Short mmCIF file of C-alpha atoms in Angstrom, two decimals:
data_model
loop_
_atom_site.label_atom_id
_atom_site.label_comp_id
_atom_site.label_asym_id
_atom_site.label_seq_id
_atom_site.Cartn_x
_atom_site.Cartn_y
_atom_site.Cartn_z
CA GLY R 284 42.64 121.00 128.41
CA LEU R 285 39.93 119.22 130.40
CA PHE R 286 40.01 116.42 127.81
CA PHE R 287 43.80 115.97 128.26
CA VAL R 288 43.44 115.81 132.07
CA GLU R 289 40.69 113.23 131.77
CA VAL R 290 42.78 111.09 129.37
CA MET R 291 45.89 111.23 131.59
CA SER R 292 43.82 110.35 134.65
CA LYS R 293 42.53 107.19 132.98
CA PHE R 294 46.06 106.45 131.59
CA ASN R 295 47.63 106.63 135.06
CA LYS R 296 45.17 104.08 136.35
CA VAL R 297 46.33 101.59 133.72
CA PHE R 298 50.13 102.36 133.58
CA ASN R 299 52.61 103.06 136.35
CA PRO R 300 53.96 106.59 135.67
CA LYS R 301 57.47 105.71 136.92
CA ILE R 302 57.73 102.69 134.68
CA LEU R 303 56.40 104.72 131.77
CA ALA R 304 58.98 107.48 132.36
CA ILE R 305 61.84 104.96 132.46
CA THR R 306 60.56 103.30 129.26
CA ILE R 307 60.36 106.61 127.41
CA SER R 308 63.86 107.61 128.59
CA MET R 309 65.36 104.31 127.45
CA ALA R 310 63.65 104.60 124.06
CA PHE R 311 65.01 108.13 123.65
CA LEU R 312 68.53 107.03 124.64
CA PHE R 313 68.40 104.08 122.23
CA THR R 314 67.30 106.39 119.41
CA GLN R 315 70.22 108.73 120.12
CA MET R 316 72.68 105.81 120.09
CA LEU R 317 71.39 104.63 116.71
CA TYR R 318 71.76 108.15 115.34
CA ALA R 319 75.31 108.46 116.73
CA CYS R 320 76.31 105.15 115.15
CA HIS R 321 74.84 106.30 111.83
CA ILE R 322 76.83 109.55 111.97
CA SER R 323 80.09 107.84 113.05
CA LYS R 324 79.80 105.46 110.12
CA TYR R 325 80.27 108.40 107.75
CA SER R 326 82.33 110.88 109.76
CA LEU R 327 84.63 109.01 112.18
CA ARG R 328 86.82 106.86 110.00
CA ILE R 329 90.53 106.14 109.82
CA PRO R 330 92.38 106.81 106.52
CA VAL R 331 93.91 103.78 104.83
CA GLY R 332 96.56 105.45 102.71
CA HIS R 333 94.05 107.11 100.34
CA ARG R 334 91.27 109.63 100.96
CA ASN R 335 88.63 107.50 99.21
CA ILE R 336 89.38 104.24 101.05
CA TYR R 337 88.42 104.01 104.70
CA GLU R 338 88.07 101.57 107.57
CA ASP R 339 84.87 101.65 109.64
CA ILE R 340 85.62 102.88 113.16
CA SER R 341 83.44 100.17 114.66
CA LYS R 342 86.07 97.68 113.49
CA VAL R 343 89.25 99.55 114.32
CA MET R 344 88.42 100.43 117.95
CA GLU R 345 88.59 96.87 119.29
CA THR R 346 92.29 95.96 119.59
CA SER R 347 95.67 97.39 118.71
CA LYS R 348 96.05 94.84 115.94
CA GLU R 349 92.69 95.72 114.41
CA ARG R 350 93.43 99.44 114.66
CA THR R 351 96.51 98.88 112.53
CA GLU R 352 94.69 96.74 109.98
CA GLY R 353 92.88 99.87 108.89
CA ARG R 354 96.16 101.56 107.97
CA VAL R 355 98.44 98.75 106.79
CA LEU R 356 97.15 96.89 103.74
CA SER R 357 97.89 93.41 102.51
CA ILE R 358 99.58 93.22 99.10
CA LYS R 359 96.31 91.93 97.62
CA ASN R 360 94.29 94.84 99.02
CA PHE R 361 96.89 97.36 97.88
CA LEU R 362 96.80 96.03 94.32
CA GLU R 363 93.01 96.08 94.31
CA LEU R 364 92.69 99.61 95.69
CA HIS R 365 95.74 101.38 94.22
CA ASN R 366 96.51 99.60 90.96
CA ASN R 367 97.40 102.87 89.21
CA ILE R 368 99.88 104.08 91.82
CA LYS R 369 103.56 104.55 90.92
CA ALA R 370 105.79 105.66 93.80
CA PRO R 371 109.16 105.04 95.50
CA LEU R 372 109.24 101.72 97.35
CA VAL R 373 111.09 101.67 100.68
CA ILE R 374 112.17 98.27 102.00
CA GLY R 375 113.30 98.66 105.59
CA ALA R 376 111.12 101.71 106.24
CA THR R 377 110.45 100.92 109.89
CA GLY R 378 114.10 101.33 110.86
CA PHE R 379 115.93 104.46 112.02
CA ILE R 380 117.30 105.47 108.60
CA GLY R 381 114.37 104.17 106.57
CA SER R 382 111.74 106.06 108.55
CA ASN R 383 113.64 109.34 108.11
CA LEU R 384 113.89 108.66 104.37
CA VAL R 385 110.11 108.17 104.27
CA ASP R 386 109.65 111.58 105.93
CA GLU R 387 111.69 113.22 103.17
CA LEU R 388 109.99 111.32 100.35
CA LEU R 389 106.57 112.42 101.57
CA LYS R 390 107.80 116.02 101.70
CA LYS R 391 109.47 116.05 98.26
CA ASP R 392 107.90 113.41 96.04
CA GLY R 393 104.54 113.39 97.71
CA LYS R 394 104.05 109.61 97.80
CA ALA R 395 105.80 106.54 99.14
CA ILE R 396 105.11 102.81 99.37
CA VAL R 397 106.57 101.14 102.46
CA VAL R 398 106.61 97.44 103.26
CA THR R 399 106.34 96.04 106.77
CA ARG R 400 106.68 92.57 108.22
CA SER R 401 104.09 93.24 110.91
CA LYS R 402 100.77 94.98 111.46
CA ASP R 403 101.46 95.49 115.17
CA LEU R 404 101.61 99.21 115.96
CA ASN R 405 104.21 98.52 118.64
CA LYS R 406 106.58 97.37 115.88
CA LEU R 407 105.81 100.32 113.61
CA THR R 408 106.76 103.08 116.04
CA ASN R 409 109.09 104.87 113.62
CA ILE R 410 106.46 105.30 110.91
CA LYS R 411 103.33 105.51 113.07
CA HIS R 412 103.22 109.30 112.73
CA ASN R 413 102.87 108.90 108.95
CA LEU R 414 100.28 106.11 108.86
CA ARG R 415 97.38 108.56 108.56
CA ASN R 416 99.07 110.39 105.67
CA GLU R 417 97.01 109.73 102.56
CA ASN R 418 100.16 109.69 100.42
CA LEU R 419 101.77 106.85 102.37
CA TYR R 420 100.90 103.34 101.25
CA ALA R 421 101.89 100.91 104.00
CA VAL R 422 101.82 97.29 102.84
CA ASN R 423 102.28 94.25 105.04
CA ILE R 424 104.39 91.59 103.32
CA GLY R 425 104.95 89.27 106.29
CA GLU R 426 107.70 86.73 105.74
CA LEU R 427 108.59 87.11 102.08
CA LEU R 428 110.77 84.03 101.98
CA GLU R 429 107.61 81.95 101.78
CA GLN R 430 106.95 80.76 98.25
CA GLY R 431 103.31 81.78 98.10
CA LYS R 432 103.95 85.47 98.85
CA LEU R 433 106.70 86.21 96.36
CA LYS R 434 104.46 86.51 93.30
CA ALA R 435 102.37 89.15 95.06
CA PHE R 436 105.57 90.96 96.07
CA GLU R 437 106.68 90.95 92.44
CA GLU R 438 103.41 92.68 91.53
CA LEU R 439 104.09 95.26 94.24
CA ILE R 440 107.57 95.97 92.87
CA LYS R 441 106.03 96.68 89.46
CA HIS R 442 104.31 99.69 91.08
CA SER R 443 107.57 101.22 92.28
CA SER R 444 109.33 104.07 90.50
CA VAL R 445 112.55 103.29 92.39
CA ILE R 446 113.47 100.84 95.16
CA TYR R 447 115.29 101.98 98.31
CA HIS R 448 116.59 98.77 99.86
CA MET R 449 117.93 99.09 103.39
CA ALA R 450 116.40 96.13 105.16
CA ALA R 451 119.00 94.12 107.07
CA ARG R 452 119.71 92.55 110.41
CA SER R 453 122.02 95.03 112.08
CA SER R 454 123.73 92.64 114.49
CA THR R 455 127.48 92.66 113.83
CA ARG R 456 128.17 89.50 115.82
CA ILE R 457 127.16 85.89 115.36
CA SER R 458 125.07 84.66 118.28
CA SER R 459 124.59 81.18 116.83
CA PHE R 460 124.80 79.20 113.58
CA GLU R 461 121.03 79.61 113.19
CA ASP R 462 121.47 83.37 113.57
CA ALA R 463 123.97 83.39 110.69
CA VAL R 464 121.54 81.42 108.51
CA GLU R 465 118.76 83.94 109.29
CA THR R 466 121.01 86.94 108.60
CA PHE R 467 122.25 85.73 105.22
CA SER R 468 118.73 84.61 104.25
CA THR R 469 116.97 87.88 105.07
CA SER R 470 119.83 90.13 103.94
CA SER R 471 121.89 88.60 101.13
CA LEU R 472 119.34 86.23 99.60
CA MET R 473 116.55 88.81 99.76
CA THR R 474 118.82 91.34 98.02
CA ALA R 475 119.49 88.80 95.26
CA ILE R 476 115.72 88.26 94.85
CA ILE R 477 114.92 91.99 94.84
CA CYS R 478 117.62 92.71 92.25
CA ALA R 479 116.44 89.87 90.02
CA ILE R 480 112.86 91.21 90.01
CA ALA R 481 114.04 94.83 89.57
CA LYS R 482 116.18 93.79 86.60
CA LYS R 483 113.19 92.10 85.00
CA TYR R 484 111.12 95.31 85.11
CA LYS R 485 114.02 97.78 84.71
CA ILE R 486 113.54 99.47 88.09
CA LYS R 487 116.39 101.31 89.76
CA VAL R 488 117.68 99.92 93.08
CA ILE R 489 119.38 102.16 95.64
CA PHE R 490 121.08 99.85 98.12
CA ILE R 491 122.04 101.15 101.54
CA SER R 492 125.31 99.48 102.44
CA SER R 493 127.56 100.46 105.32
CA ALA R 494 131.04 101.79 106.04
CA PHE R 495 131.21 98.93 108.54
CA ILE R 496 132.60 96.81 105.73
CA TYR R 497 135.87 98.74 106.34
CA ASN R 498 135.82 97.89 110.02
CA ARG R 499 138.93 95.71 109.79
CA VAL R 500 141.17 98.30 108.14
CA LYS R 501 144.33 97.96 110.23
CA ASP R 502 145.75 101.46 110.00
CA LYS R 503 143.03 103.73 111.45
CA ASN R 504 144.99 106.85 110.48
CA ILE R 505 144.70 106.27 106.73
CA PRO R 506 141.58 107.91 105.23
CA VAL R 507 139.11 105.41 103.79
CA ASN R 508 137.07 106.19 100.69
CA GLU R 509 135.12 104.28 98.05
CA GLU R 510 138.31 103.21 96.29
CA THR R 511 139.87 101.64 99.39
CA PRO R 512 140.20 97.87 98.90
CA LEU R 513 137.87 95.87 101.12
CA PRO R 514 139.76 94.48 104.10
CA VAL R 515 138.67 90.85 103.72
CA THR R 516 140.83 87.76 103.94
CA GLN R 517 141.58 85.71 100.83
CA LYS R 518 139.45 82.79 102.01
CA THR R 519 136.53 85.14 102.73
CA SER R 520 136.93 86.66 99.26
CA ASN R 521 136.94 83.18 97.70
CA TRP R 522 133.77 82.21 99.58
CA ILE R 523 132.03 85.43 98.49
CA ASN R 524 132.94 84.79 94.84
CA LEU R 525 131.56 81.25 95.07
CA SER R 526 128.41 82.33 96.95
CA VAL R 527 127.29 85.10 94.56
CA PRO R 528 126.39 82.81 91.60
CA ALA R 529 124.92 80.22 93.98
CA LEU R 530 122.66 82.83 95.62
CA ALA R 531 121.70 84.36 92.26
CA GLY R 532 120.81 80.94 90.85
CA TYR R 533 118.70 80.04 93.86
CA ALA R 534 116.97 83.45 93.73
CA ASP R 535 115.96 82.82 90.09
CA ASP R 536 114.60 79.36 90.97
CA PHE R 537 112.75 80.73 93.98
CA ILE R 538 111.09 83.45 91.89
CA LEU R 539 110.03 80.88 89.27
CA GLY R 540 108.79 78.52 91.97
CA THR R 541 111.20 75.75 90.94
CA ALA R 542 113.47 75.80 94.03
CA ASN R 543 113.77 72.31 95.52
CA GLU R 544 114.50 73.48 99.06
CA ARG R 545 113.51 76.20 101.46
CA PRO R 546 115.70 79.36 101.69
CA SER R 547 116.93 78.43 105.18
CA GLU R 548 117.91 74.95 103.98
CA PHE R 549 119.78 76.41 101.02
CA MET R 550 121.68 78.85 103.27
CA GLU R 551 122.53 76.09 105.74
CA LYS R 552 124.18 74.09 102.97
CA LEU R 553 126.06 77.15 101.72
CA LEU R 554 127.36 77.99 105.20
CA ASN R 555 128.14 74.37 106.03
CA LYS R 556 130.95 74.62 103.48
CA ILE R 557 132.84 76.95 105.82
CA GLY R 558 131.57 75.88 109.24
CA THR R 559 128.80 74.24 111.20
CA THR R 560 129.14 76.13 114.49
CA LYS R 561 129.22 79.73 115.65
CA GLU R 562 132.93 79.43 116.47
CA GLU R 563 133.85 77.99 113.07
CA LEU R 564 131.96 80.74 111.24
CA GLU R 565 133.62 83.46 113.33
CA ALA R 566 137.04 81.98 112.57
CA PHE R 567 136.31 81.79 108.84
CA LEU R 568 134.56 85.19 108.62
CA PRO R 569 136.50 87.46 111.00
CA GLU R 570 134.94 90.47 109.23
CA GLY R 571 131.55 89.61 110.76
CA ILE R 572 128.33 88.42 109.14
CA TYR R 573 126.86 91.96 108.92
CA ALA R 574 129.80 93.23 106.86
CA ILE R 575 129.85 90.14 104.64
CA SER R 576 126.08 90.27 104.06
CA LYS R 577 126.45 93.90 102.93
CA ILE R 578 129.35 93.03 100.60
CA LEU R 579 127.25 90.25 99.06
CA GLY R 580 124.35 92.68 98.64
CA GLU R 581 126.62 95.17 96.86
CA LYS R 582 127.65 92.46 94.39
CA PHE R 583 124.06 91.86 93.26
CA VAL R 584 123.29 95.58 92.91
CA ARG R 585 126.46 96.25 90.92
CA GLU R 586 125.50 93.51 88.46
CA LEU R 587 122.39 95.45 87.41
CA GLU R 588 122.52 97.41 84.17
CA PRO R 589 124.40 100.75 84.32
CA GLY R 590 122.28 103.39 85.98
CA TYR R 591 119.94 100.86 87.60
CA GLY R 592 122.05 99.98 90.64
CA VAL R 593 123.40 102.45 93.20
CA VAL R 594 125.34 101.55 96.36
CA LEU R 595 125.63 103.99 99.27
CA ARG R 596 128.14 103.11 101.98
CA LEU R 597 126.85 105.31 104.79
CA THR R 598 129.17 106.19 107.64
CA ASN R 599 127.95 106.67 111.21
CA VAL R 600 124.43 107.92 110.60
CA TYR R 601 122.80 109.80 113.48
CA GLY R 602 119.53 111.63 114.09
CA SER R 603 116.02 111.26 115.44
CA ARG R 604 114.80 107.73 116.27
CA GLN R 605 118.38 106.47 116.64
CA LYS R 606 119.15 103.90 119.32
CA GLU R 607 120.41 105.47 122.53
CA ASP R 608 123.47 103.20 122.81
CA THR R 609 125.24 104.71 119.77
CA VAL R 610 128.04 107.25 119.91
CA ILE R 611 126.29 110.57 119.17
CA PRO R 612 123.38 109.97 121.60
CA ILE R 613 125.91 108.86 124.22
CA PHE R 614 127.94 112.06 123.76
CA ILE R 615 124.83 114.25 123.89
CA HIS R 616 123.57 112.52 127.03
CA SER R 617 126.98 112.90 128.65
CA LEU R 618 127.06 116.63 127.89
CA ILE R 619 123.55 117.14 129.26
CA THR R 620 124.26 115.22 132.46
CA GLY R 621 127.72 116.72 132.99
CA LYS R 622 129.64 113.50 132.46
CA ASN R 623 133.11 113.38 130.90
CA ILE R 624 133.42 112.43 127.24
CA SER R 625 136.28 110.11 126.33
CA PRO R 626 136.49 109.93 122.54
CA SER R 627 138.87 107.53 120.82
CA ASN R 628 141.67 108.57 118.47
CA ASP R 629 139.64 107.50 115.41
CA THR R 630 138.44 110.18 113.03
CA ARG R 631 134.98 109.47 111.65
CA ASN R 632 132.52 111.13 109.31
CA PHE R 633 129.00 111.49 110.67
CA ILE R 634 125.89 111.82 108.52
CA TYR R 635 122.69 113.42 109.83
#
């Protein structure tokens, strides 16, 4: 004891006790931080669609975009990490109907592959609750109508047990000529490409069409079913019949990499045959571009081998994650707030 007192007395003469105390405290704190980082490296990680593949938390805590990168894979990363996976592929999974389908697939089949055009969490709201599910494989495909990405997408399709295709621009009105080009490119042309690849590998395609294609039925009192003739004008019908082989041919060239023009340029030329302005297109296609794009999509699916193409014309779908400006949410809100409901004389089927 006397020796310790003597040593400390001499030590205090050389070192300032306050400075020494601060130094020791900082060293202790630094040691604890290093230990915490070591532990977090192995225990605080975000799942990336499979329990054995993880993203270091030090990377995913920086920005919203980086947080999502740990959960949404590129096609290349998916193929490297999950090359033995075979699961339903959902195209259009971030939408109202698609996200509910994903919920059911995860409950019943256990696995699902979903494709997204963005890694931004703000654009993945409908599937965000499933991103940590180890049986969900979220794959970012970006803009597929870029030549370099299609080969990778073809590899992704080879891993699908069935394709649920419901991706489409839901606008029923033409806002501009450019809008029509974009709609037919992302809806009709993409459907032609998907069907061509699915046919090559004998994969079943379930195409989500819409009862909106019957929107121009004149007599609203006559029940409409799958056998009801489509209410399109003769000139619209002629344009559809001419467009189907043109779209199919371009899709084949695009897949092979031999297309001489970009998809938007091809669609511009196809649409220029019936109009070059918003007004001309509306006059030629009174049914609306959404309805016509769905009819074109049905044509490609029906040309698949028997049993490999299914078309579902859904009528008035409602449920969770639906937009608030549609009829069922409007009725519910009116009932809750005590407002009067003024339904039309139309009789509709609603699907939950």
